[in-house]
Coordinates of C-alpha atoms and ligand atoms in Angstrom, one line a residue:
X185 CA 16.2 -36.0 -28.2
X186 CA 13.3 -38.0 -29.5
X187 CA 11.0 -40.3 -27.9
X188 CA 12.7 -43.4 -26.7
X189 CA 10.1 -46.4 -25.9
X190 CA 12.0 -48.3 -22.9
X191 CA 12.5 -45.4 -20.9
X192 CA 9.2 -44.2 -18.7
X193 CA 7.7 -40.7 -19.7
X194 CA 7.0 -38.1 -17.0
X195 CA 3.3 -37.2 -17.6
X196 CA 1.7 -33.8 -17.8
X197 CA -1.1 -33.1 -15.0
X198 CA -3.9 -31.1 -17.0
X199 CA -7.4 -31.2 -15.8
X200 CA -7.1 -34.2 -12.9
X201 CA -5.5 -36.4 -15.8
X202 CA -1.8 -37.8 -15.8
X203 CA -1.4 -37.2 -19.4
X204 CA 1.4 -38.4 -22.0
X205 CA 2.7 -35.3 -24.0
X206 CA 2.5 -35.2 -27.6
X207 CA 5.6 -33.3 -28.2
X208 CA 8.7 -34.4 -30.4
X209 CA 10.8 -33.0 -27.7
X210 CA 11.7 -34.7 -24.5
X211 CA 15.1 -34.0 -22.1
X212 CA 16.3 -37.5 -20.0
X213 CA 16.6 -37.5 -16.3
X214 CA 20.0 -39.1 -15.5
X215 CA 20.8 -40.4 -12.4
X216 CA 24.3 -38.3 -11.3
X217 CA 25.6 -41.3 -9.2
X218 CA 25.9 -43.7 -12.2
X219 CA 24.6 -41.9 -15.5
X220 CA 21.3 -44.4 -15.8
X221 CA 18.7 -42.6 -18.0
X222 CA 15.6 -42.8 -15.0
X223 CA 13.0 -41.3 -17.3
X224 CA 12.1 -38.6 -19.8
X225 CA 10.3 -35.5 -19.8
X226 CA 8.1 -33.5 -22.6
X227 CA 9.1 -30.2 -23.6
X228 CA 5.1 -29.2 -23.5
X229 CA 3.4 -28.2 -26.6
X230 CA 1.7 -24.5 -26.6
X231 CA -1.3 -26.6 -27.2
X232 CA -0.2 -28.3 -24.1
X233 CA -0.2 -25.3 -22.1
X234 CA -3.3 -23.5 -23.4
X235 CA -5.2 -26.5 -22.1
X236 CA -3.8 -26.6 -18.7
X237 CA -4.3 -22.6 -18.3
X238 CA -7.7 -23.1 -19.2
X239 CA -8.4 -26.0 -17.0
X240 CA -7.1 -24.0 -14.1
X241 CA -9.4 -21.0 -15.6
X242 CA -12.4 -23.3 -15.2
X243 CA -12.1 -24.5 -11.9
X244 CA -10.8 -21.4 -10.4
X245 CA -15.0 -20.6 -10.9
X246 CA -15.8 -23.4 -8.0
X247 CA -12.3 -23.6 -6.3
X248 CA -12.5 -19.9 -5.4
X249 CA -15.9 -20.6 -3.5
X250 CA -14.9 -23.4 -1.7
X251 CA -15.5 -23.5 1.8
X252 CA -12.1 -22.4 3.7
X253 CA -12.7 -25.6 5.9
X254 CA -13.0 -27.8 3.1
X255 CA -9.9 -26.6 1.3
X256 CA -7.6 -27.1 4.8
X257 CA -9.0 -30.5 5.2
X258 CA -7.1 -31.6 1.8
X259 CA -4.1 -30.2 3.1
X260 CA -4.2 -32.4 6.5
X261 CA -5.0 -35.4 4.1
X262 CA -1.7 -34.3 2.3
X263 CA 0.3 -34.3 5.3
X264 CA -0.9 -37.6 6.4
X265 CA 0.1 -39.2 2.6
X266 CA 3.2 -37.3 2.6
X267 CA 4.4 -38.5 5.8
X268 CA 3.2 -42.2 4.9
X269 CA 5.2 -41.9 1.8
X270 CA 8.7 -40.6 3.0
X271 CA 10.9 -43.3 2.5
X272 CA 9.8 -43.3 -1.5
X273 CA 9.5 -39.9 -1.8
X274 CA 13.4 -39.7 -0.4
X275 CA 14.5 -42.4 -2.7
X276 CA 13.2 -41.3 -6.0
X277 CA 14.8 -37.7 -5.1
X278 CA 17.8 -39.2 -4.3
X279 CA 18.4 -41.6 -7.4
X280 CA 17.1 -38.4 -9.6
X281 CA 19.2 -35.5 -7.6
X282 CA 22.0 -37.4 -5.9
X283 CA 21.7 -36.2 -2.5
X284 CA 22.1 -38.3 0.2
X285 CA 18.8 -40.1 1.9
X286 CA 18.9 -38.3 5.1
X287 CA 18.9 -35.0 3.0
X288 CA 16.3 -36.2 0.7
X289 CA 14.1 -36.7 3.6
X290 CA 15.1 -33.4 4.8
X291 CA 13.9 -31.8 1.6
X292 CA 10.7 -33.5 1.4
X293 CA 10.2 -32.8 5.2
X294 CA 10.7 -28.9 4.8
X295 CA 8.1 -28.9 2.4
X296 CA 6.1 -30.9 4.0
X297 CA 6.0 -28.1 7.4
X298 CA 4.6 -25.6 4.3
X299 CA 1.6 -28.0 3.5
X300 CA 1.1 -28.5 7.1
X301 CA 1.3 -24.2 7.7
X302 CA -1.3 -24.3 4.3
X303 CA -3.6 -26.8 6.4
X304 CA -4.2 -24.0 8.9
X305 CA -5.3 -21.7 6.4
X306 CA -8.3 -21.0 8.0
X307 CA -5.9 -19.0 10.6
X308 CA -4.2 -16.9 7.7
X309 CA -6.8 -16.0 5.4
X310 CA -8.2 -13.7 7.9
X311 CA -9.3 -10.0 7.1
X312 CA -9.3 -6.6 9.2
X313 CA -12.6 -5.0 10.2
X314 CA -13.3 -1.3 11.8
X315 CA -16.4 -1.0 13.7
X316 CA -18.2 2.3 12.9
X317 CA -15.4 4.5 10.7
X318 CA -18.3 7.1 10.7
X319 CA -21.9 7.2 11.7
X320 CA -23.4 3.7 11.6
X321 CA -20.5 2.8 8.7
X322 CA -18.1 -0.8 8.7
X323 CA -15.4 -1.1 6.9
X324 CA -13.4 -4.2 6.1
X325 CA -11.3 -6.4 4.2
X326 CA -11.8 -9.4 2.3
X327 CA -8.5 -11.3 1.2
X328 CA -9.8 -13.1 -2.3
X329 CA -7.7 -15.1 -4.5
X330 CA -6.4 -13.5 -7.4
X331 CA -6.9 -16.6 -10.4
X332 CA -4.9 -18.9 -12.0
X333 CA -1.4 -18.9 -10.5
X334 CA 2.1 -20.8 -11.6
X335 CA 5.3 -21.7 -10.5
X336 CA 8.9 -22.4 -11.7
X337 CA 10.8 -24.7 -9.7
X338 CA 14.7 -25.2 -9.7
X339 CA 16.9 -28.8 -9.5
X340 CA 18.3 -28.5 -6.0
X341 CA 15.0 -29.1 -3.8
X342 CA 12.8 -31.0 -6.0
X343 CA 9.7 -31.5 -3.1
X344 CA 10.4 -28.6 -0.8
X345 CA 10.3 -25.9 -3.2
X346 CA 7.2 -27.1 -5.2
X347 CA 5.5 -27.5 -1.8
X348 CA 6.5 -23.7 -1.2
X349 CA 4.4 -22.9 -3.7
X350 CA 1.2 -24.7 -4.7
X351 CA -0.3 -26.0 -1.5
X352 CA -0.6 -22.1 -0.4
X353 CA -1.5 -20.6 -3.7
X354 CA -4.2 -23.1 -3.4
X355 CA -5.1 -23.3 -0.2
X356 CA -6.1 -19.3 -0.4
X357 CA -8.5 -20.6 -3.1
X358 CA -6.2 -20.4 -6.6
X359 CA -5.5 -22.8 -8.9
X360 CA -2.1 -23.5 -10.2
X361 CA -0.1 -24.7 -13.1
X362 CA 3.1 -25.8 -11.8
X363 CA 6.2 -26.3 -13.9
X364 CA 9.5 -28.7 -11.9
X365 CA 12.8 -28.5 -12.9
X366 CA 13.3 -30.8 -16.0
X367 CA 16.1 -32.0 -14.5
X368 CA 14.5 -33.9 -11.4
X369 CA 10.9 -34.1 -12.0
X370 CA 10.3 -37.3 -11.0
X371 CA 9.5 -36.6 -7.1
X372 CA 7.7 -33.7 -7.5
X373 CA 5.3 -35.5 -10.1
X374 CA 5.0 -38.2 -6.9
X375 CA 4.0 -35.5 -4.8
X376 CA 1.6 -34.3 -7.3
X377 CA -0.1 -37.4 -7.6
X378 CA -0.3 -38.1 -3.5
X379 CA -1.8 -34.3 -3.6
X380 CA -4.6 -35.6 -6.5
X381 CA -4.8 -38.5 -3.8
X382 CA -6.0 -36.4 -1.2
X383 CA -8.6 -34.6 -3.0
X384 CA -7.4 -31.4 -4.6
X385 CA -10.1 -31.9 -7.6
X386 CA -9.6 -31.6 -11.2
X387 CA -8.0 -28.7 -13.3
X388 CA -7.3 -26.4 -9.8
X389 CA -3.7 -27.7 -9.5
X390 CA -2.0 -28.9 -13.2
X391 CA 1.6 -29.5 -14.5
X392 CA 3.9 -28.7 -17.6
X393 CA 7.2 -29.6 -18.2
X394 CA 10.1 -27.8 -20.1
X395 CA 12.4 -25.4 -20.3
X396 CA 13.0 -21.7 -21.2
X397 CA 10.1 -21.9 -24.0
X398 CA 8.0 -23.1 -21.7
X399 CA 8.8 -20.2 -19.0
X400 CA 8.3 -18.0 -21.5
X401 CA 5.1 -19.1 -22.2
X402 CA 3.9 -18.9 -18.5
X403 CA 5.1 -15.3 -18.2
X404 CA 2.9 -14.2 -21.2
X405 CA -0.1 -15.5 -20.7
X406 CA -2.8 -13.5 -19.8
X407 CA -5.2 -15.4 -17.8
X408 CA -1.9 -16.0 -15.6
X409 CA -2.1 -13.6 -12.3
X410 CA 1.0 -14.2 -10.6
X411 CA 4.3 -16.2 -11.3
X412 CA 6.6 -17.7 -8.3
X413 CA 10.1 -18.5 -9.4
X414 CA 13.0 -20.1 -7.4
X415 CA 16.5 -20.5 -9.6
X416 CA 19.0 -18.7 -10.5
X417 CA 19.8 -15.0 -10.7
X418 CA 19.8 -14.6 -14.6
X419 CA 17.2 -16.6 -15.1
X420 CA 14.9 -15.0 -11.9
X421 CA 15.9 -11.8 -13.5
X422 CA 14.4 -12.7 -17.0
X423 CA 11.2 -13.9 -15.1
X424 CA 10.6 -11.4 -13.0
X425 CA 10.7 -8.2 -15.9
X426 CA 8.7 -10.7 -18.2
X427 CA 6.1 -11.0 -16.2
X428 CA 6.2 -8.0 -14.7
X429 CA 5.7 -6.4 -18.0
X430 CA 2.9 -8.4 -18.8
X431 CA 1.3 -7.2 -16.1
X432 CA 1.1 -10.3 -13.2
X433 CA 2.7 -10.0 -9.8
X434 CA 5.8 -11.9 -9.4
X435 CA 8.0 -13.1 -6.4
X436 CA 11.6 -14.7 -7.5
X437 CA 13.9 -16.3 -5.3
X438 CA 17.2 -16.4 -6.7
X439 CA 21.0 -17.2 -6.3
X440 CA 23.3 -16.8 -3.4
X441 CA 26.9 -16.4 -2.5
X442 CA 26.0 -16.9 2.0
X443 CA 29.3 -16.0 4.0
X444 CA 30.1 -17.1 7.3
X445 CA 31.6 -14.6 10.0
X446 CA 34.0 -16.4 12.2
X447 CA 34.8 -14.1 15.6
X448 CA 38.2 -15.1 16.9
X449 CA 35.8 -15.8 20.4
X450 CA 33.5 -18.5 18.4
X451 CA 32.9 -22.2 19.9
X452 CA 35.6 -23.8 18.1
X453 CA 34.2 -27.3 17.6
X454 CA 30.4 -26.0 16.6
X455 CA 31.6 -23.6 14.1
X456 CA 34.2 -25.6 12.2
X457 CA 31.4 -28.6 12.2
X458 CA 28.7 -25.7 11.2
X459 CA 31.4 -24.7 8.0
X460 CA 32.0 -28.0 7.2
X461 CA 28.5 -29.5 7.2
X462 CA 26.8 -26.1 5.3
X463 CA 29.7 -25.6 2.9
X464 CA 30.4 -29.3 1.5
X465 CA 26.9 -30.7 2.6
X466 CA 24.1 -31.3 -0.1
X467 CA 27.7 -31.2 -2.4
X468 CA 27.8 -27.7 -2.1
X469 CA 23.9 -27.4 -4.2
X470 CA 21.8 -25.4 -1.7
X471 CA 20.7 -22.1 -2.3
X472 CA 22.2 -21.5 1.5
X473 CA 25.2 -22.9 1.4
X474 CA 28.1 -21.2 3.5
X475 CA 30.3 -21.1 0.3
X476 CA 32.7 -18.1 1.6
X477 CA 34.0 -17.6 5.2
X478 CA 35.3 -14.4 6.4
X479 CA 37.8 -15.2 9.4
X480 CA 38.2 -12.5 11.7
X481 CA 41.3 -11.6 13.3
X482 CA 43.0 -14.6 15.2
X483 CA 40.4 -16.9 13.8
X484 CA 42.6 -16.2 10.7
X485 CA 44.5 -19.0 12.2
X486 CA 41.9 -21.9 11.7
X487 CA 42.4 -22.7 8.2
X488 CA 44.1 -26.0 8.8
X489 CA 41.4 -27.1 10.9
X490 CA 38.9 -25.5 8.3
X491 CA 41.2 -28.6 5.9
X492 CA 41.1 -31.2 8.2
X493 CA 37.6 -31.4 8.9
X494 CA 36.7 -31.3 5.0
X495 CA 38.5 -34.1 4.3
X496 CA 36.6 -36.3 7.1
X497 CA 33.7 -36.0 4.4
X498 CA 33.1 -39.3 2.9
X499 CA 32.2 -39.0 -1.1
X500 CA 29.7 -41.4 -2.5
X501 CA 26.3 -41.9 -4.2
X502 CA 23.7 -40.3 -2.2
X503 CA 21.9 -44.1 -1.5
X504 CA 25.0 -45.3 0.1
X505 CA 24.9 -45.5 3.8
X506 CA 27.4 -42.5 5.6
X507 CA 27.7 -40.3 2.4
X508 CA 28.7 -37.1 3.5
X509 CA 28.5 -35.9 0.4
X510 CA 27.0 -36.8 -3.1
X511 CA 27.2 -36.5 -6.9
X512 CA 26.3 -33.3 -8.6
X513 CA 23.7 -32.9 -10.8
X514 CA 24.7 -33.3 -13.9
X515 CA 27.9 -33.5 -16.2
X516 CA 27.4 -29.9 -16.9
X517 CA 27.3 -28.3 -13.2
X518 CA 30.7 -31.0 -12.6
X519 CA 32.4 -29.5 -15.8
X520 CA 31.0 -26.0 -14.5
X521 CA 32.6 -26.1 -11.2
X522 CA 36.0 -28.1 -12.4
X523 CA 36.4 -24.6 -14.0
X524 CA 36.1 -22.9 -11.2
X525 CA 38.4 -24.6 -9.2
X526 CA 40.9 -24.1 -12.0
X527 CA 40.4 -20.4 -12.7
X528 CA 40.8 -20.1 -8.5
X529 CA 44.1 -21.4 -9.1
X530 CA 45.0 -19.2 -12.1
X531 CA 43.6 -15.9 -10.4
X532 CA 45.8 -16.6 -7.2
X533 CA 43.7 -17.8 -4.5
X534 CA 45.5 -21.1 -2.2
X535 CA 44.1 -24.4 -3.8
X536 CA 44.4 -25.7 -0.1
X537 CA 42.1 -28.9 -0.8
X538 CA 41.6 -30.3 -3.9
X539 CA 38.7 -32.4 -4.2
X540 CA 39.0 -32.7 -8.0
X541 CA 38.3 -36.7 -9.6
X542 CA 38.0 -38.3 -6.3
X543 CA 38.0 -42.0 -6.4
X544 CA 34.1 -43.8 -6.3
X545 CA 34.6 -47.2 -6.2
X546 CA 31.4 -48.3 -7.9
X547 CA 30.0 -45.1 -9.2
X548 CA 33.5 -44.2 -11.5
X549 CA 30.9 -42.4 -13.8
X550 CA 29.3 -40.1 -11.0
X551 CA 29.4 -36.8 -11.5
X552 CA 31.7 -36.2 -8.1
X553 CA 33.7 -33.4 -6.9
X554 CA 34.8 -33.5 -2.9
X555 CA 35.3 -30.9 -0.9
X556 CA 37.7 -27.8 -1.8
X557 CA 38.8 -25.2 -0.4
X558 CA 40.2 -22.0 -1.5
X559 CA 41.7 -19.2 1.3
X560 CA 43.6 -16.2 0.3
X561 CA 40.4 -15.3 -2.0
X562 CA 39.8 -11.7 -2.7
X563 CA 36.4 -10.1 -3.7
X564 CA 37.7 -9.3 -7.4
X565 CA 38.4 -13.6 -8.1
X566 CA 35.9 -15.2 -10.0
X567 CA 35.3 -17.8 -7.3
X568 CA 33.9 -14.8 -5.1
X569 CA 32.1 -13.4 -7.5
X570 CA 29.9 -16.0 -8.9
X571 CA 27.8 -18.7 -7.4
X572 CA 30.1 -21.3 -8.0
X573 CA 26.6 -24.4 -6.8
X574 CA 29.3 -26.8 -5.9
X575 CA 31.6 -28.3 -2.8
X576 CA 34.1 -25.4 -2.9
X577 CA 34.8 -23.1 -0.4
X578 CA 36.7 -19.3 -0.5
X579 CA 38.2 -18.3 2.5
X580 CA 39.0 -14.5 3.4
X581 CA 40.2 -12.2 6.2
X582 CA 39.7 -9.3 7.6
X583 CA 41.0 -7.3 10.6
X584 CA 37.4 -6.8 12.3
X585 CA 33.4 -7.5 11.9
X586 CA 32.7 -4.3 10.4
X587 CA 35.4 -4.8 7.6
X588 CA 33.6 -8.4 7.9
X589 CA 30.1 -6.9 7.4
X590 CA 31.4 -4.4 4.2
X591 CA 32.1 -7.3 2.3
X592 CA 29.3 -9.1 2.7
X593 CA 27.2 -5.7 2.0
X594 CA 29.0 -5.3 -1.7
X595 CA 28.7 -8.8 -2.5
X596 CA 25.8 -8.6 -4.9
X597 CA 24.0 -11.5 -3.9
X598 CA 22.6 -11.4 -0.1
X599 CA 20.1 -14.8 0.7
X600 CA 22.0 -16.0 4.0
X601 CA 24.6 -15.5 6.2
X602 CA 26.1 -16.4 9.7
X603 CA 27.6 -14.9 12.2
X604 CA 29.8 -17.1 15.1
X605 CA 30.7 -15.4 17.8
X606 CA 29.5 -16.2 22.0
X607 CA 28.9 -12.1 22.1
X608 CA 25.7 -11.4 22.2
X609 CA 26.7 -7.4 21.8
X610 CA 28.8 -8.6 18.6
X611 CA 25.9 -10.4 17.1
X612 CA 23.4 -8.1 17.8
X613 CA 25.6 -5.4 15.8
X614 CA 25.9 -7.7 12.6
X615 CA 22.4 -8.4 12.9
X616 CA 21.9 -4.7 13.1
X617 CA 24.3 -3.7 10.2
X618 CA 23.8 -6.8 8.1
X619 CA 21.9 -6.4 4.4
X620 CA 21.0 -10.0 3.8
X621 CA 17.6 -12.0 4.1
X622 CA 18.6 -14.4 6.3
X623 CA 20.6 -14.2 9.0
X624 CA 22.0 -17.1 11.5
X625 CA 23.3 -16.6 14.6
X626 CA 25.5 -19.4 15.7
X627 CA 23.4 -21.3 13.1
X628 CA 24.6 -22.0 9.7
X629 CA 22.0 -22.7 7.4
X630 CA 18.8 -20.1 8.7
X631 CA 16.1 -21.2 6.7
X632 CA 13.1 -20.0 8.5
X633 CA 10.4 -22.2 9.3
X634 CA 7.0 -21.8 7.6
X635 CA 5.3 -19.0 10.2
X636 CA 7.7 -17.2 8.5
X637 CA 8.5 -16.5 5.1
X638 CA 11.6 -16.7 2.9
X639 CA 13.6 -13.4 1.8
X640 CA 16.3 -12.4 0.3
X641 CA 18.6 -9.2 -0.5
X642 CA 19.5 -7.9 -3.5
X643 CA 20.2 -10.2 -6.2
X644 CA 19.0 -12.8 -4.3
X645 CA 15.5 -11.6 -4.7
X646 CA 12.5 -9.5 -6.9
X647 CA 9.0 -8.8 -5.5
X648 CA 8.0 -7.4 -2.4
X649 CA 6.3 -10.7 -0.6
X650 CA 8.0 -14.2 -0.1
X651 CA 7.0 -17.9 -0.3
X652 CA 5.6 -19.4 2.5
X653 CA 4.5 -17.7 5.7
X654 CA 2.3 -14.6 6.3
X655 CA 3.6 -12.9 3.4
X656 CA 2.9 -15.3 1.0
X657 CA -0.9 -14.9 1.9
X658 CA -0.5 -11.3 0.7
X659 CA 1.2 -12.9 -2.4
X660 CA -1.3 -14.9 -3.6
X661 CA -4.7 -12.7 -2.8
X662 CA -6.2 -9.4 -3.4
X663 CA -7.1 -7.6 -0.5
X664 CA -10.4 -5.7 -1.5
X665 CA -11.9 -3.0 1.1
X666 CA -15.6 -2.6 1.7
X667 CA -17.3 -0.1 3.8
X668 CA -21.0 -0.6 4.6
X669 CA -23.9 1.2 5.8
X670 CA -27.7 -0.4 6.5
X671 CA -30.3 1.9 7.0
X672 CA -33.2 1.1 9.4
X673 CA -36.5 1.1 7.1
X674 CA -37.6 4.8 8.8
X675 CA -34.3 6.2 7.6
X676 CA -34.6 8.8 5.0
X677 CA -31.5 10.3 5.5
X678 CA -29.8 13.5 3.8
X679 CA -28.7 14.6 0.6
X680 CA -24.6 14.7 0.7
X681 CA -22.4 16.0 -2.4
X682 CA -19.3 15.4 -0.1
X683 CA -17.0 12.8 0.3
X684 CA -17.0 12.3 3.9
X685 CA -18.8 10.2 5.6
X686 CA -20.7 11.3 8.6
Ligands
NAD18 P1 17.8 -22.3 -13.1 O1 17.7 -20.9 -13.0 O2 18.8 -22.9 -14.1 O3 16.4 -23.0 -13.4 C1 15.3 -22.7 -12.6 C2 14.0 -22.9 -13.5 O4 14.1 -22.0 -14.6 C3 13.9 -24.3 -14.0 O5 12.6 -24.7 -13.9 C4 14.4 -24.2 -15.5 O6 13.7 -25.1 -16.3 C5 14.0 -22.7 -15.9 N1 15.0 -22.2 -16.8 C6 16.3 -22.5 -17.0 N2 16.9 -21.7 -17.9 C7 15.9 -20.8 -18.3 C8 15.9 -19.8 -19.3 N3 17.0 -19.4 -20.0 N4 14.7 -19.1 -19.4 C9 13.6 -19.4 -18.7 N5 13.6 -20.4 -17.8 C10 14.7 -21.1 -17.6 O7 18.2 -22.8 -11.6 P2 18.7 -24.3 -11.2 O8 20.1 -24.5 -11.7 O9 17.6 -25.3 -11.4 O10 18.7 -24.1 -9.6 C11 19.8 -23.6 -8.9 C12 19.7 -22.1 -8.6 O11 18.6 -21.8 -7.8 C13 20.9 -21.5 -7.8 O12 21.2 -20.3 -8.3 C14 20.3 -21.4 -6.4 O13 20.9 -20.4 -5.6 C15 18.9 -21.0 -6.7 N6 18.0 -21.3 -5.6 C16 17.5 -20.2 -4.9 C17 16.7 -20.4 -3.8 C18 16.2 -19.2 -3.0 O14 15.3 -19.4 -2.3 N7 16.8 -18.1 -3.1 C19 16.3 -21.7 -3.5 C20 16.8 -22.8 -4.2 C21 17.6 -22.5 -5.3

């Protein structure tokens, strides 16, 4: 596409300006409710790029020295303005993403718990020191930021996931080049602004815009220390051995496929309100969705009710007041998951709710799918397989937890999972046995709060350390050791050709 003048531009951030892009190339962002082209973003020029590197490169010099107070104090400013801000922050992600207001808010406010965790930084940051390791000899640790640092963000939580990475990459005393989905940039670039607002200075947090060239670009460029990816598996994949080849540390956070263990003993209500709400919520788009449920034994028998609450779901454009359940993202994910549903059909799994073309009075060009559900699903269908990213849900059986707990083991993704049951024996063994990042207990969507960090299993995650938390400390600093010795001015000491010290 080429530059069209009535539609706004999304601006670059390089070196504390809001910039316009000189590129030829720009992608629109389309609101999924009714197709109106919102905005356009550049496909950044290598130029482009080289000048945001290097104006992260130059203030990393002073940003790196900054006083660990100093630094928190932004992030409490943050807080405040994001708080102040919610109700437009929630509005421009939902006209841009489609999901509903309540769940706009909810993705701005779990990123907003990561900038308050990065306002106690003073807290984190903290080294480990030995008193007297030999005669009169410290030694300790200093936790230093590695450099310029970047991030690729994905569609489906356009203010939390950005707010995973940059407020803690810089509160350790980085600077970042941040590049948002090109999809839904449009609230993150808010965000960005309110964090100019409240003081992060020039060139130590800057933002480019594209797609796979772009990436590419980030991944090869040397003065780049460490890349943080959230998206898909493929993609993540591609990240992670780029970059890892050109020598930076990377952490990518990647697809899902999260089951749900029903015990036949479960709270009956709770869990078919927990399926319902995780499965078809967010229209299926969250990275821990409950998108396959394993029924165990008797619990076989609550299909229909599985049905029945689905359809209570109301479908409509995320601004509309009681949506249960908005547009998808774009033409392409609708088209992507239509297919789905169809090949479900073909392979042999139950089509036992169809939520294919539902009626939108209003929005007839939305990109909407309701929910639908699938049982008699077996691990070799395509709609197990695959991260399907929409409202559809596969229902299987099995005879007990641990034939429960096999499955989920060989399914090759392993982000989230739940386990229903009111034993505490029976959870505590599929907590046990479980390989999966995170785990819920009666609770279907486990994302852990920010003393915590995010993980994953298998394909659901490369690098050691995750976003947010403790580990993300590790992440984005070096630990250096140093072990000291001061000599009173008498001292003269002895000649040593050893390597202990005494
Ligand atoms: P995506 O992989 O298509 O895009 C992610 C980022 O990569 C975007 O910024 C995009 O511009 C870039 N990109 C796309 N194609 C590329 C290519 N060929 N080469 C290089 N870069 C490329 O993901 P998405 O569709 O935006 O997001 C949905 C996916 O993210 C789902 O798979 C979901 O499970 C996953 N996700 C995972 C987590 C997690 O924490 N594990 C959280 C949220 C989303």
């Amino acid at each position: 596409m080429t530059s069209n003048q009535n539609v706004p531009t999304v601006k670059l951030l390089i070196d504390g300006k809001f910039v316009e892009s000189a590129t030829t190339e720009w992608t629109e962002v389309i609101n999924p409710a009714t197709q109106e082209v919102l905005a356009k973003v550049p496909a950044t020029t290598p130029e482009e790029m080289e000048a945001a590197v290097s104006a992260a490169k130059k203030a990393f010099k002073t940003w790196r020295k900054t006083p660990i107070g100093a630094r928190a104090r932004i992030f409490l400013k943050y807080q405040q303005l994001i708080r102040e801000n919610m109700s437009e922050l929630a509005a421009i992600l939902t006209a841009e993403q489609g999901k509903t207001i309540p769940d706009a808010e909810g993705d701005v406010f779990r990123g907003l718990e990561v900038v308050e965790h990065a306002a106690a930084i003073g807290n984190l940051q903290l080294g480990e020191m030995a008193n007297n390791v030999a005669s009169g000899v410290d030694t300790y640790t200093l936790q230093q930021p590695l450099g310029v640092c970047a991030g690729i963000t994905p569609f489906n939580f356009p203010a939390m996931i950005p707010l995973w990475m940059f407020p803690m990459a810089i509160a350790t005393g980085n600077t970042f080049v941040l590049k948002p989905s090109e999809q839904d940039p449009m609230v993150t670039m808010r965000l960005v602004e309110l964090a100019v607002e409240a003081g992060i200075p020039a060139g130590v947090l800057n933002v480019v815009h594209g797609g796979k060239d772009v990436v590419n670009a980030i991944c090869d460029h040397q003065d780049i220390r460490a890349v943080s990816f959230v998206g898909s598996t493929p993609v993540g994949t591609h990240v992670y051995n780029r970059a890892s080849q050109a020598g930076k540390r990377a952490q990518c956070m990647m697809g899902a496929k999260n089951h749900a263990v029903v015990m036949p003993d479960a709270n009956r209500e709770q869990t078919l309100n927990a399926i319902a709400g995780s499965a078809f919520g967010a229209a299926g788009q969250r990275c821990m969705a409950l998108s396959v449920v394993v029924l165990v034994g008797e619990s076989a028998e609550w299909i229909p009710d599985i049905v029945k609450r689905a359809k209570t779901l109301k479908v409509n454009a995320g601004h509309e007041k009681g949506t249960d359940v908005g547009p998808l993202i774009s033409r392409t994910a609708l088209n992507r998951v239509n297919t789905f549903v169809e090949k479900g059909a073909t392979e042999g799994a139950k089509l036992e709710l169809d939520g294919r073309g539902p009626k939108v009075p209003s929005y007839e060009k939305g990109n909407f799918i309701g929910p639908t559900v699938f049982s008699g699903v077996t691990p070799e269908m395509s709609i197990y397989r695959e991260e399907i990213f929409g409202p559809v849900l596969c229902i299987l059986t099995a005879d007990s937890m641990d034939e429960a707990i096999e499955l989920v083991n060989a399914n090759p993704h392993g982000n989230g999972t739940a386990v229903f049951t009111r034993s505490g024996a029976a959870a505590r063994h599929f907590q046990e046995e479980i390989d999966v990042g995170q785990v819920g207990v009666n609770v279907p969507i486990p994302v852990p709060v920010p003393l915590f960090s995010f993980t994953g299993s298998r394909g659901s995650k490369l690098g050691d350390l995750g976003p947010y938390g403790k580990q993300v400390i590790q992440f984005y600093t070096q630990t250096k050791t140093v072990t000291s010795r001061w000599f009173d001015e008498d001292d003269v000491g002895t000649l040593n050709t050893t390597i202990s010290l005494k």
